[in-house]
Tab-separated table of C-alpha atoms in Angstrom:
chain	number	residue	atom	x	y	z
A	8	MET	CA	70.926	-96.019	-32.683
A	9	ALA	CA	74.520	-96.283	-31.851
A	10	ASP	CA	74.780	-99.906	-32.993
A	11	GLY	CA	75.073	-98.908	-36.647
A	12	ALA	CA	71.413	-99.439	-37.506
A	13	GLY	CA	70.841	-95.729	-37.945
A	14	PRO	CA	72.167	-92.310	-37.060
A	15	ALA	CA	72.759	-91.548	-33.404
A	16	THR	CA	71.233	-88.405	-31.937
A	17	GLY	CA	74.064	-87.763	-29.513
A	18	ASP	CA	71.766	-88.468	-26.559
A	19	ALA	CA	71.826	-92.076	-25.362
A	20	GLN	CA	68.355	-91.894	-23.800
A	21	VAL	CA	66.815	-90.470	-26.993
A	22	ASP	CA	68.638	-93.102	-29.066
A	23	GLN	CA	67.143	-95.810	-26.849
A	24	ILE	CA	63.626	-94.408	-27.264
A	25	VAL	CA	63.947	-94.018	-31.046
A	26	ALA	CA	65.432	-97.521	-31.401
A	27	VAL	CA	61.936	-98.934	-30.870
A	28	LEU	CA	61.091	-97.716	-34.389
A	29	ARG	CA	63.384	-100.402	-35.829
A	30	GLU	CA	60.780	-102.966	-34.763
A	31	LEU	CA	58.121	-101.513	-37.088
A	32	PRO	CA	58.883	-103.736	-40.109
A	33	ASP	CA	58.244	-106.814	-37.953
A	34	LEU	CA	54.898	-105.558	-36.633
A	35	PRO	CA	51.508	-105.546	-38.309
A	36	VAL	CA	50.660	-102.133	-39.758
A	37	ALA	CA	47.697	-101.952	-37.384
A	38	GLU	CA	50.167	-101.754	-34.463
A	39	HIS	CA	52.334	-98.968	-35.919
A	40	ALA	CA	50.214	-96.111	-34.555
A	41	GLU	CA	50.581	-97.430	-31.006
A	42	VAL	CA	54.375	-97.585	-31.402
A	43	PHE	CA	54.517	-94.054	-32.835
A	44	LEU	CA	52.361	-92.752	-29.986
A	45	GLU	CA	54.561	-94.413	-27.365
A	46	VAL	CA	57.722	-92.979	-28.962
A	47	HIS	CA	56.096	-89.539	-29.176
A	48	VAL	CA	55.104	-89.566	-25.504
A	49	ARG	CA	58.484	-90.874	-24.337
A	50	LEU	CA	60.406	-88.337	-26.439
A	51	GLY	CA	58.193	-85.545	-25.154
A	52	GLY	CA	58.936	-86.564	-21.595
A	53	GLU	CA	62.659	-86.873	-22.228
A	54	LEU	CA	63.087	-83.660	-24.205
A	55	ASN	CA	60.656	-81.583	-22.144
A	56	PRO	CA	60.816	-82.752	-18.519
A	57	GLU	CA	58.013	-80.348	-17.534
A	58	GLN	CA	55.710	-82.321	-19.830
A	59	LYS	CA	56.023	-85.278	-17.457
A	60	LEU	CA	54.220	-83.190	-14.852
A	61	ARG	CA	51.151	-82.617	-17.052
A	62	GLN	CA	48.233	-84.948	-16.809
A	63	ALA	CA	46.791	-86.544	-19.906
A	64	GLY	CA	44.431	-84.201	-21.702
A	65	ALA	CA	46.064	-81.068	-20.326
A	66	HIS	CA	47.377	-79.956	-23.704
A	67	GLY	CA	46.953	-76.251	-24.178
A	68	SER	CA	46.231	-75.669	-20.512
A	69	PRO	CA	48.237	-72.919	-18.809
């Protein structure tokens, strides 16, 4: 959130992913969970590149 709307993480890609959260006040509460899930998945993929290789539902699998 390098534009002054919030603290920057020091990683431009992570800042871009997290910036989506600024849209929450303009969305109906019913849509918040979908936004949080998308941010969670995108952050997981960015911060743990091996996670991108896992298929959905593979959590806890060796």
